[in-house]
Short mmCIF file of C-alpha atoms and ligand atoms in Angstrom, two decimals:
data_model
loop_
_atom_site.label_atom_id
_atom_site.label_comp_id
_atom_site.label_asym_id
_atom_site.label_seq_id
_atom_site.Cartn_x
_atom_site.Cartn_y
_atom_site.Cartn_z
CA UNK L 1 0.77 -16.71 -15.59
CA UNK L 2 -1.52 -16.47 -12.57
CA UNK L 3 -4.42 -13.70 -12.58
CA UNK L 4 -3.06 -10.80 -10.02
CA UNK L 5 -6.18 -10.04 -8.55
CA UNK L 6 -7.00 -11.34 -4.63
CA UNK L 7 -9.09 -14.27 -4.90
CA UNK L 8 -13.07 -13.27 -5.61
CA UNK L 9 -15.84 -15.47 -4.70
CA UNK L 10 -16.57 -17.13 -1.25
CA UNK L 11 -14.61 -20.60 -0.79
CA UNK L 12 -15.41 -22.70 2.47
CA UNK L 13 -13.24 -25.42 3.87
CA UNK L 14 -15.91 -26.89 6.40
CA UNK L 15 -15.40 -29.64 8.50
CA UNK L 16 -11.83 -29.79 8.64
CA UNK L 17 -9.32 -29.25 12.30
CA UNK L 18 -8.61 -25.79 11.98
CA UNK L 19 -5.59 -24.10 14.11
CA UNK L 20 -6.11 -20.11 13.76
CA UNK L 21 -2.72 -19.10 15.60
CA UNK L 22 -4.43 -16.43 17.15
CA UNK L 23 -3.84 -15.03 21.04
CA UNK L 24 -5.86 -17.69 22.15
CA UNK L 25 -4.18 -20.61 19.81
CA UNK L 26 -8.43 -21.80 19.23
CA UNK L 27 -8.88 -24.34 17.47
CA UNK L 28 -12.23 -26.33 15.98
CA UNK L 29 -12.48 -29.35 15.21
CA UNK L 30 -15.09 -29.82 13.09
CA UNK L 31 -14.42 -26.24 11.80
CA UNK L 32 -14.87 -24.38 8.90
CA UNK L 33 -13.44 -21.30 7.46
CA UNK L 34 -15.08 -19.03 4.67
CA UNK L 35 -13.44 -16.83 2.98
CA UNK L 36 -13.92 -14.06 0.21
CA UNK L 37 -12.60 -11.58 -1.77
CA UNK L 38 -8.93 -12.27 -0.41
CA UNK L 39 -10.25 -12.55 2.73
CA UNK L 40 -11.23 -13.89 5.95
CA UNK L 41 -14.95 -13.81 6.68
CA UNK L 42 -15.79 -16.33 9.22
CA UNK L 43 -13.79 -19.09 10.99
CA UNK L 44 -15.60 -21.26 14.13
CA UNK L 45 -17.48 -24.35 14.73
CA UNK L 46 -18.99 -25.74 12.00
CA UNK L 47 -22.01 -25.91 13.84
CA UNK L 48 -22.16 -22.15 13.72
CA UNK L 49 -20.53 -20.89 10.92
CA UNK L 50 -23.00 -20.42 8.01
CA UNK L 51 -21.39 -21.39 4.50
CA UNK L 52 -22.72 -18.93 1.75
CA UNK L 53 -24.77 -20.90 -0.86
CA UNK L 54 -22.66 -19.78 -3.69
CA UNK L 55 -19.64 -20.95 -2.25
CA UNK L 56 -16.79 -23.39 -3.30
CA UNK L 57 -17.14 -25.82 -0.96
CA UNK L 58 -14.09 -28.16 0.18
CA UNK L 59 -15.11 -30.97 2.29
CA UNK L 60 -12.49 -31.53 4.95
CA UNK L 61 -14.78 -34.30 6.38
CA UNK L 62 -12.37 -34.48 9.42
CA UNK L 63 -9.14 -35.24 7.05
CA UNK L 64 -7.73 -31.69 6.50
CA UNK L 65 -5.97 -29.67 8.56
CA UNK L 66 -6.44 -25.80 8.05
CA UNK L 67 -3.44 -23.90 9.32
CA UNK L 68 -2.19 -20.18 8.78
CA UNK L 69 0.50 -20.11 5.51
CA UNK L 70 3.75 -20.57 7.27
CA UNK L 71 5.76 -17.44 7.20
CA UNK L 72 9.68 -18.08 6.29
CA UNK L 73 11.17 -15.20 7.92
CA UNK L 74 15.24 -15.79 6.91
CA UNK L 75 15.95 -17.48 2.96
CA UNK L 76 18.41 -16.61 0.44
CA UNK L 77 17.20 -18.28 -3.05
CA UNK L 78 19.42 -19.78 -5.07
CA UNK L 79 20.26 -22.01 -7.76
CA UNK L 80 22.97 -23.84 -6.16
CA UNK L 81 22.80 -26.48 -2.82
CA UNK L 82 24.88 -29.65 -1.98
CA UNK L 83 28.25 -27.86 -3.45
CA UNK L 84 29.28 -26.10 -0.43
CA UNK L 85 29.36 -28.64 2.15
CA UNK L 86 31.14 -29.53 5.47
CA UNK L 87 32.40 -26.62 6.18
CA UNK L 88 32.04 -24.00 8.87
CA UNK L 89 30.61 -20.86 7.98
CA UNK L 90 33.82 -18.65 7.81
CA UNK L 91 34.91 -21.51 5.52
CA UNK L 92 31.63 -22.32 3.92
CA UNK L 93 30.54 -18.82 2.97
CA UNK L 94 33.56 -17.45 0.74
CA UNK L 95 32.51 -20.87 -1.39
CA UNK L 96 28.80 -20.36 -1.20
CA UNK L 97 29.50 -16.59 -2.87
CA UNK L 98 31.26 -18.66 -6.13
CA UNK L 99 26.91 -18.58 -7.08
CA UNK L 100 27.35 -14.51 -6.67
CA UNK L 101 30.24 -14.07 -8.31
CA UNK L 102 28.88 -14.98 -11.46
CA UNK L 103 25.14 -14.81 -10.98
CA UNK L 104 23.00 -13.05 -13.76
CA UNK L 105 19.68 -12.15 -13.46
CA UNK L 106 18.18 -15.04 -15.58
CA UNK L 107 20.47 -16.97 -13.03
CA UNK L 108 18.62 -15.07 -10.18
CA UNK L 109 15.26 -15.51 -11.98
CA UNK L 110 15.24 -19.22 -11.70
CA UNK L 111 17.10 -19.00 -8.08
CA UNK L 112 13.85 -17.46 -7.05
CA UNK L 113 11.61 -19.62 -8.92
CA UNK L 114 12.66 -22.76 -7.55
CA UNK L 115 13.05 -22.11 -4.28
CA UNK L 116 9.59 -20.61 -3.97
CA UNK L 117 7.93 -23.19 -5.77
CA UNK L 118 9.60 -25.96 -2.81
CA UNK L 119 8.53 -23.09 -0.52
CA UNK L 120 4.85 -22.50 -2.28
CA UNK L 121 4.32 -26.48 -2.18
CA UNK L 122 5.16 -26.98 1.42
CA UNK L 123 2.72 -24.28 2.77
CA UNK L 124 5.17 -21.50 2.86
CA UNK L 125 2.95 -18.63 1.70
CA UNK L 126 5.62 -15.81 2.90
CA UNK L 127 8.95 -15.64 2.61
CA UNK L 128 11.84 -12.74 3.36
CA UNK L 129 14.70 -13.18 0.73
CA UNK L 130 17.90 -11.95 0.79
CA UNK L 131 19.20 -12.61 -2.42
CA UNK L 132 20.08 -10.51 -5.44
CA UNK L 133 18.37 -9.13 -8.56
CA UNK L 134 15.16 -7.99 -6.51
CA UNK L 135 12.82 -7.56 -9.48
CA UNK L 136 13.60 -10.76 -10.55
CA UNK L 137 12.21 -11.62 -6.74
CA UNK L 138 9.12 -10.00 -7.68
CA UNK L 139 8.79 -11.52 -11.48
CA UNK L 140 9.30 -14.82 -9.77
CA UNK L 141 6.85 -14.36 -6.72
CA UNK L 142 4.37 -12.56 -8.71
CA UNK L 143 4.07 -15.67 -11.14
CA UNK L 144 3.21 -18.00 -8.29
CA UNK L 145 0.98 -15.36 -6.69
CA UNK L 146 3.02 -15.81 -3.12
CA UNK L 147 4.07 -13.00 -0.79
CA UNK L 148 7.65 -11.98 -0.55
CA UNK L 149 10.18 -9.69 1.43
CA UNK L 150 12.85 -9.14 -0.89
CA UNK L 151 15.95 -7.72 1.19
CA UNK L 152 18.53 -7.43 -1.53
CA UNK L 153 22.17 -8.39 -0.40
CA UNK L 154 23.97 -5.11 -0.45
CA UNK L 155 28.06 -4.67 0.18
CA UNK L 156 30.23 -2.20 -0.18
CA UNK L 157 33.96 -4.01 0.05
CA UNK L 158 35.65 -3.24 -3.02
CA UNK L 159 36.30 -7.32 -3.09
CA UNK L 160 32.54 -7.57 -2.62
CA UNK L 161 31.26 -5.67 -5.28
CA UNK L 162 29.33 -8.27 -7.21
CA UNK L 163 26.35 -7.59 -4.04
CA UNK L 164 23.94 -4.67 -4.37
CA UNK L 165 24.62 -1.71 -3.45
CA UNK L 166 22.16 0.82 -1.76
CA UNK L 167 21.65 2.59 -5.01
CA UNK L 168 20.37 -0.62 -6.52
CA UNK L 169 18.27 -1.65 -3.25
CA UNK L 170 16.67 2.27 -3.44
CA UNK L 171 15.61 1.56 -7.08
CA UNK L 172 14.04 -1.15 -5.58
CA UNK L 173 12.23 0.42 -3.09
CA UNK L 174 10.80 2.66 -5.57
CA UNK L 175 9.57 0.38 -8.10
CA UNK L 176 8.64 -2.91 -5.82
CA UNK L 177 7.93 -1.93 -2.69
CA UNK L 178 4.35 -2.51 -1.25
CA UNK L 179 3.12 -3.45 -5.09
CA UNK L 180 1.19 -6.47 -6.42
CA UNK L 181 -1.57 -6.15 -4.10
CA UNK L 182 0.86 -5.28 -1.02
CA UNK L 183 2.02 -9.06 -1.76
CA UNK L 184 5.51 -8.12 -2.49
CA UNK L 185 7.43 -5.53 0.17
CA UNK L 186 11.27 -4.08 0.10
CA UNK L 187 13.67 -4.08 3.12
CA UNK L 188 16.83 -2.82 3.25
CA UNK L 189 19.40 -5.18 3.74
CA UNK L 190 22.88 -5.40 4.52
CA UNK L 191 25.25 -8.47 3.67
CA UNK L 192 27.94 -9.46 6.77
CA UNK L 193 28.95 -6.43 8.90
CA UNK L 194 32.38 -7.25 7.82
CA UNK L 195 31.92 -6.60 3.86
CA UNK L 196 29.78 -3.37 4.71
CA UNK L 197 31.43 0.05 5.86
CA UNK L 198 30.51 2.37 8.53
CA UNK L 199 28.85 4.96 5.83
CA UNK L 200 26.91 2.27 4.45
CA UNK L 201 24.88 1.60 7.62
CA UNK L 202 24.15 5.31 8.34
CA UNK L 203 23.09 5.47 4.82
CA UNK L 204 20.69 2.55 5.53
CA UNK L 205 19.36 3.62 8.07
CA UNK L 206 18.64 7.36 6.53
CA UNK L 207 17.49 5.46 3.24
CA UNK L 208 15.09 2.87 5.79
CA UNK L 209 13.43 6.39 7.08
CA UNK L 210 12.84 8.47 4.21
CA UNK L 211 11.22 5.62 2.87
CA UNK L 212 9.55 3.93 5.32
CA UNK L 213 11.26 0.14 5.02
CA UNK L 214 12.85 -2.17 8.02
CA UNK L 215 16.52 -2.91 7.81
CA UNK L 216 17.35 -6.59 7.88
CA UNK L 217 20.70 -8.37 8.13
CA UNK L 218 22.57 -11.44 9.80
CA UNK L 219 24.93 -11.94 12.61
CA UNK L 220 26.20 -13.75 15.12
CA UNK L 221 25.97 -17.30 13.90
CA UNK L 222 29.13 -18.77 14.79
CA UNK L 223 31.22 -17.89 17.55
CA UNK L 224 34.80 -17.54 15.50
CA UNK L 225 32.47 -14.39 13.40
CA UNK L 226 32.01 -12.91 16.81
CA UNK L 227 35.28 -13.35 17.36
CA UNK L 228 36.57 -11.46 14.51
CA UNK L 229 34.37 -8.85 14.86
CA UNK L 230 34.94 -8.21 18.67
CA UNK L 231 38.95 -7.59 16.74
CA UNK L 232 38.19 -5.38 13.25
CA UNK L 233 35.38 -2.96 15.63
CA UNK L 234 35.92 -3.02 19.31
CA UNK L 235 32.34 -4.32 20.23
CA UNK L 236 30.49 -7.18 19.92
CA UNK L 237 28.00 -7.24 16.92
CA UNK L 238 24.74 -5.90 18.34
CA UNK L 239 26.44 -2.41 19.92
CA UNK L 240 28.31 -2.59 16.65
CA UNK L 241 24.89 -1.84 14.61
CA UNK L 242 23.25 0.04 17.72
CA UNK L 243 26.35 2.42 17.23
CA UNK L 244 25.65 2.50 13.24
CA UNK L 245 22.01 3.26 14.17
CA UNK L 246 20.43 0.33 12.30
CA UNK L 247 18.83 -0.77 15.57
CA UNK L 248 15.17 0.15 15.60
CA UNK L 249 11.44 -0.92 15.98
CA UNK L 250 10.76 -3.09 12.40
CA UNK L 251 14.78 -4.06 12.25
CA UNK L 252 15.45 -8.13 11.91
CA UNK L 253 18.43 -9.68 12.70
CA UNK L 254 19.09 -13.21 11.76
CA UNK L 255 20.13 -16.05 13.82
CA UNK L 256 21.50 -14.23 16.87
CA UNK L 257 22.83 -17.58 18.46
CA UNK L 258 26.02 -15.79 20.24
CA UNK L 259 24.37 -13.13 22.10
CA UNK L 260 25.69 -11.94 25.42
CA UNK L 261 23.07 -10.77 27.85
CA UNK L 262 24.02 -7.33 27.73
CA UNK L 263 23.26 -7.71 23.52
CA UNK L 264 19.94 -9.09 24.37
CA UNK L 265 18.94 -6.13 26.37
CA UNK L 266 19.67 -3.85 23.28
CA UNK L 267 17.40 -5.95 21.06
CA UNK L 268 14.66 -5.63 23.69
CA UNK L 269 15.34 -1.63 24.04
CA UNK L 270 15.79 -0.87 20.90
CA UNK L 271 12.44 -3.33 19.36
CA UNK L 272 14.77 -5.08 17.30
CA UNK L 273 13.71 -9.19 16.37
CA UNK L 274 15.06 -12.28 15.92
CA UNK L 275 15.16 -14.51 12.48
CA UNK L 276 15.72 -18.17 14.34
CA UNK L 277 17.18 -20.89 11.77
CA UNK L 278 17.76 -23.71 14.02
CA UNK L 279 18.52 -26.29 11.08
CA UNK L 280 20.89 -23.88 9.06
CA UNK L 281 22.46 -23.05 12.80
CA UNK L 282 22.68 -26.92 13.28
CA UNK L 283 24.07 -27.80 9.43
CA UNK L 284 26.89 -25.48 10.07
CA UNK L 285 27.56 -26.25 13.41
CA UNK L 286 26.67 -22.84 14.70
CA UNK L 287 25.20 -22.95 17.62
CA UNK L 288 22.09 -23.15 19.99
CA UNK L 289 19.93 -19.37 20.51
CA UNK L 290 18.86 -18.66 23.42
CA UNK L 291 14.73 -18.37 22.80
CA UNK L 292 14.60 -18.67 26.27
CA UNK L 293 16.49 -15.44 27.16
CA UNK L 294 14.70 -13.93 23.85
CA UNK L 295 11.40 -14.77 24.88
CA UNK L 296 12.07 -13.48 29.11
CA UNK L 297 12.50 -10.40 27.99
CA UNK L 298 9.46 -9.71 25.03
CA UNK L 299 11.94 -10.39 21.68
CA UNK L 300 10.02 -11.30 19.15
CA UNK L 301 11.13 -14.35 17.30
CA UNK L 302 10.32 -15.81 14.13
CA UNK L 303 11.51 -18.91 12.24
CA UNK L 304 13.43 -19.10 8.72
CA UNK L 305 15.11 -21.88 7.14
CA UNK L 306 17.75 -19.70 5.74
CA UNK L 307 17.36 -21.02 2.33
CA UNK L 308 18.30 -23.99 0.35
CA UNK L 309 22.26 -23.00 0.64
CA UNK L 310 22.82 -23.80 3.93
CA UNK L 311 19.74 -25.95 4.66
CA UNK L 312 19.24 -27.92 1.51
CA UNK L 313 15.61 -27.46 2.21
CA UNK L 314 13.29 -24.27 2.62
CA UNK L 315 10.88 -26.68 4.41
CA UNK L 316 9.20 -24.87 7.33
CA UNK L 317 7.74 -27.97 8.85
CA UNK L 318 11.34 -29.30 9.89
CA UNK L 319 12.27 -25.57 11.05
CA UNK L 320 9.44 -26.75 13.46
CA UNK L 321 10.33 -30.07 14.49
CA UNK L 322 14.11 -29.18 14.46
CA UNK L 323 13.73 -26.28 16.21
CA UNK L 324 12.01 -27.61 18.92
CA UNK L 325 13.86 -30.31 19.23
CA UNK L 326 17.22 -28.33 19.47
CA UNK L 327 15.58 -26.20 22.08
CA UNK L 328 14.67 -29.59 24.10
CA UNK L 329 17.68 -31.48 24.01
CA UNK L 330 20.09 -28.11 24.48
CA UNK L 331 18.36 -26.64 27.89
CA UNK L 332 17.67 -30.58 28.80
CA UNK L 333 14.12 -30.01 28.98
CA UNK L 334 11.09 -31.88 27.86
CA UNK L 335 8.98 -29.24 27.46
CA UNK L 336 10.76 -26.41 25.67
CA UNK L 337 9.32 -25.04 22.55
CA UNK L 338 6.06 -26.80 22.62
CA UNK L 339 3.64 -27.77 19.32
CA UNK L 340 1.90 -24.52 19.18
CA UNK L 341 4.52 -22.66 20.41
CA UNK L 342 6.70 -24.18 17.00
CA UNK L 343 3.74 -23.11 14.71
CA UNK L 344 3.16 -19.59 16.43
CA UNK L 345 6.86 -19.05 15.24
CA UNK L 346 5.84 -19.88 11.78
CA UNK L 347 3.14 -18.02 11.64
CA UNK L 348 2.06 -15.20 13.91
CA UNK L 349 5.39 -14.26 14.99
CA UNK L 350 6.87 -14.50 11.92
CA UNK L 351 3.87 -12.07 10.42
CA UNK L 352 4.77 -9.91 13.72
CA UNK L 353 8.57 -9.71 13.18
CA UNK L 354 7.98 -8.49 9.28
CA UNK L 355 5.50 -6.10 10.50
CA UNK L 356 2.38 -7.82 9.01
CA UNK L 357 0.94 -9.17 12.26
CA UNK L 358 -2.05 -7.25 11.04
CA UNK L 359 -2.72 -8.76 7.96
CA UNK L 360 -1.16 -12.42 8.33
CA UNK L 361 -0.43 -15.32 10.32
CA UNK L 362 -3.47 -16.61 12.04
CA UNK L 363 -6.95 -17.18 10.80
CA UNK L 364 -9.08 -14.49 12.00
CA UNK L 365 -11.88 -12.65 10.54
CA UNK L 366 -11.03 -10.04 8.13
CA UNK L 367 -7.09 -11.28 7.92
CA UNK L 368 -5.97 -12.08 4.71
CA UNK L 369 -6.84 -15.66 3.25
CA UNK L 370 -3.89 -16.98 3.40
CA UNK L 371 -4.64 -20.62 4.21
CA UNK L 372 -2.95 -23.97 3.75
CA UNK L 373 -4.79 -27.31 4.13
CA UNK L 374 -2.65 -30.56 5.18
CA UNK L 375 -3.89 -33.79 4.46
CA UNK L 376 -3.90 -35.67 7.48
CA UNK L 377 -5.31 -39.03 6.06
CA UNK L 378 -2.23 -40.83 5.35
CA UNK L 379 -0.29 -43.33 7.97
CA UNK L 380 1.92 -41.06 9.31
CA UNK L 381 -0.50 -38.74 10.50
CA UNK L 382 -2.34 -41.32 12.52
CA UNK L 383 -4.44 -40.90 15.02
CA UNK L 384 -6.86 -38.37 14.25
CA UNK L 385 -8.83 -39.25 17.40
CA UNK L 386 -8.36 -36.88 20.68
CA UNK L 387 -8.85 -38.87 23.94
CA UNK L 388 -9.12 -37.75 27.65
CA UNK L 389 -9.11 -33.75 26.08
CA UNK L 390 -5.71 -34.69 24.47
CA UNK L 391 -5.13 -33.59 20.75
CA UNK L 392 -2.76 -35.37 19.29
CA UNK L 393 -3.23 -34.21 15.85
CA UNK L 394 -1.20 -30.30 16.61
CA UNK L 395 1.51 -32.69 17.94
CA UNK L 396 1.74 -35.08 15.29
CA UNK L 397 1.53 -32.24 13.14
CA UNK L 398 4.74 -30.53 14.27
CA UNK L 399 6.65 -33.82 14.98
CA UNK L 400 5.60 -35.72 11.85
CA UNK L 401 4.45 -33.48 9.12
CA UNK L 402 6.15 -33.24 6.40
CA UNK L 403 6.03 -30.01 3.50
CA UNK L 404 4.72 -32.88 1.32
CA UNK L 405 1.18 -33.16 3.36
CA UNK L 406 0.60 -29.84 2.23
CA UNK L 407 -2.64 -30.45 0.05
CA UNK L 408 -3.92 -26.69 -0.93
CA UNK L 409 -2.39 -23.40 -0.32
CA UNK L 410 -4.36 -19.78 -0.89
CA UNK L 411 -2.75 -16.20 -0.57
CA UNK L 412 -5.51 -13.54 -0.37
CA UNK L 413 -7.64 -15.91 -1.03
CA UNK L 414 -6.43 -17.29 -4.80
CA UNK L 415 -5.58 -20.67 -5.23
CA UNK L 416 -1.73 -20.98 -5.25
CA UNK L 417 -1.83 -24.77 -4.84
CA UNK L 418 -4.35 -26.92 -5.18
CA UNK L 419 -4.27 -31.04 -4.81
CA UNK L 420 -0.09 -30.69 -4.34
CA UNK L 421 0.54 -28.60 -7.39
CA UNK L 422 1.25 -25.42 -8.26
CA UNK L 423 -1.59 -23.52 -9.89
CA UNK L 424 -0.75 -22.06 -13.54
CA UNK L 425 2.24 -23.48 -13.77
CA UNK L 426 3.61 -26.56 -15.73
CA UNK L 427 6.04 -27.44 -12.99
CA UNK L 428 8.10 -30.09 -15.30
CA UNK L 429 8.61 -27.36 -17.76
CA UNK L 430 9.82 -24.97 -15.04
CA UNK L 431 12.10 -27.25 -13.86
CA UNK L 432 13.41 -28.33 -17.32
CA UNK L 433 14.22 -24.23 -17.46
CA UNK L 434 16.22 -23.79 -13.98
CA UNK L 435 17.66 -27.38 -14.56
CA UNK L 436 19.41 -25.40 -17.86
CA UNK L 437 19.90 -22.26 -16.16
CA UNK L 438 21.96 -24.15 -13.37
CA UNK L 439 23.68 -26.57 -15.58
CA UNK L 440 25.15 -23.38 -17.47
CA UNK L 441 25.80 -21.45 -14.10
CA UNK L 442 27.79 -24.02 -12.99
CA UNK L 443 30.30 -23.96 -16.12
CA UNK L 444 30.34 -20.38 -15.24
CA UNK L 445 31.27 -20.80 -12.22
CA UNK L 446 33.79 -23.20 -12.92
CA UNK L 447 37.45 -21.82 -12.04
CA UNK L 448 36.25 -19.10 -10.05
CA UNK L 449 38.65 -18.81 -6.73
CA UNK L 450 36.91 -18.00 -3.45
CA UNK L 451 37.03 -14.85 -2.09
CA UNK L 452 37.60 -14.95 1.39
CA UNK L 453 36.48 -13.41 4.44
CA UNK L 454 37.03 -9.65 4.49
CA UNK L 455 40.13 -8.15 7.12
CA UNK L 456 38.87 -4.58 7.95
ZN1 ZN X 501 21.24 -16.20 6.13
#
């Protein structure tokens, strides 16, 4: 198991092209960044940034690429992907809850462990999770020393009741929240507004004050949802929860893709964000968002892959390439969603929209150290050379990195990956265990009949 502790003495990465994601998107190339104790203590030129003597020195001799972790802002873990396929999501999710229906937590545990250790590899050093089994979350997240928003799934259908419930998700609260070095937070969350009653929003929303957490849930992903919550409620979605008083400064909603103007207002009034998922809204042929609209009027928007179940693939780097490329090809325009403006959502934003803008997502002194290096000497990442003030290495990072560049990753500082693997961990071995856990889920699951959407 990894030591606990924020990483302790100084480590430089000097001479490497660093991208800080800060206001000003800087970047230095040669640059080096020192860090210490967790984190950040000096990031510039590597002509002025003085390396202490006792530090760990990494040599990025113009081959490594220092960016912010990426921040994952929308995942579910899970054991399962590639069984619930081709369908669209009113058909697709009944079948994807088969997993929940008969989902322990040693099923949960290695849920989480796998899909943080693709997440963990490919330079995701943050994820929010809506899954189940929280302190399984924590157990899992703690091991690999990432940071995690666990938002458990919580229902209250009587034909849902194999979710958590809001007793479950304030237990916790109490024993997770803000723990492990502030590395692992708890949000409230609430599964579809269609398997959740009226009582259990306000109840959310008291629970979310008296103890501080954001409220997180989905909506709006498909047009036929919309649809059939425009019938069972009256409103569309978004006065739906700002009527349930969910709607708030800290709140996330995820994917947001059929939002009338009027609904985009609210989420600007009311300081509610945006969890984008371009390649989970593209897989199940939901829909284009509007980042334009979101953007016009100061929504902040981050970027999640929405997990492995709808995805087959937490990897943030095509949430950046998809996700600009959807934005390009939708509004007919070239320059939509440009390179830094793709790795601003994965990082800065994304810290914004969980509420950690302080601590992470861009490389500035006295942030947290949490760093990812991306090895940029490899075909594929050709040329490294800028020419007439071009730089084509942010482009060709966006548009032809892959999660499987990713050479080192630190949170606060301690080595989570180093040289592609996961530190403290025999990865075949873990593997071997959720390969076992799945097999056996699946038998489980065998026979189960889908339960289908809720009506009212
Ligand atoms: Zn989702």
């Amino acid at each position: 198991m990894n030591d606990q502790t924020p990483g302790g003495g100084a480590t430089a990465i000097t001479d490497a092209v660093i991208y800080c994601a800060d206001d000003g998107f800087s970047s230095f190339n040669p640059g080096t960044v020192v860090f210490a104790d967790g984190v950040i203590a000096a990031v510039g030129p590597s002509s002025t940034v003085e390396v202490p003597d006792a530090a760990t020195v990494i040599d990025g001799r113009g081959r490594l690429a220092v960016l912010p972790g990426l921040i994952d802002v929308h995942s579910h873990s899970s054991l399962l992907k590639g069984y619930s396929e081709n369908a669209q999501l009113m058909d697709w999710l009944p079948e994807y809850q088969r997993e929940h229906q008969v989902l322990t937590p040693d099923d949960a545990y290695c849920g989480y462990l796998v899909s943080y250790m693709e997440a963990l590899k490919g330079g995701t050093t943050t994820v929010m999770d809506m899954y189940r089994f929280g302190h399984k979350g924590a157990e899992a997240a703690d091991r690999l020393g990432m940071r995690v928003h666990l938002v458990p799934y919580a229902a209250d259908h009587p034909t849902k009741a194999f979710f958590e419930t809001l007793e479950t998700s304030e237990q916790l609260i109490c024993d997770r929240h803000d723990t492990s070095d502030g590395r692992v937070k708890v949000w409230l969350g609430l599964e579809h507004i269609t398997y959740c009653s009226e009582e259990m929003f306000r109840a959310a929303a008291d629970l979310a004050d008296r103890y501080g957490v954001n409220i997180h849930t989905h909506t709006s992903e498909q047009q036929e949802e919309v649809e059939v919550v425009v019938e069972l409620f009256g409103g569309r979605p978004v006065h739906v929860f700002a009527e349930r008083g969910i709607l708030r400064p800290g709140s996330v909603l995820a994917h947001c893709v059929w939002l009338d103007d009027a609904e985009i207002e609210v989420l600007a009034e009311t300081g509610t964000g945006v969890a984008h998922c371009p390649v989970s809204n593209m897989k199940l042929a939901g829909g284009t968002a509007p980042l334009e609209e979101f953007r016009r009027r100061g929504v902040t928007v981050g970027l999640g892959t929405d997990g492995g179940i709808s995805n087959n693939s937490v990897s943030m780097w095509e949430c950046m390439k998809i996700g600009s490329l959807l934005q390009k090809v939708t509004r007919l325009d070239a320059t939509a969603v440009s390179a830094a403006e793709a790795i601003r959502m994965a990082t800065i934003d994304g810290a914004r929209l969980l509420g950690a803008g302080d601590e992470i997502g861009s490389i500035e002194v006295g942030k947290q150290a949490d760093l990812i290096t991306v090895d940029l000497w490899q075909p594929h990442l050709l040329p490294l050379a800028r020419a007439e003030g071009h730089d084509p290495i942010l482009w060709n990072l966006v548009f032809a990195g892959r999660a499987g560049d990713v050479r080192d990753v630190w949170v606060q500082g301690r080595p989570c990956v180093a040289d592609g693997r996961i530190c403290g961990l025999d990865e075949s071995e873990a593997l071997t265990e959720i390969h076992a856990r799945t097999v056996d889920l699946l038998k489980r699951r065998e026979g189960v009949a889908a339960i289908g959407m809720v009506a009212g």
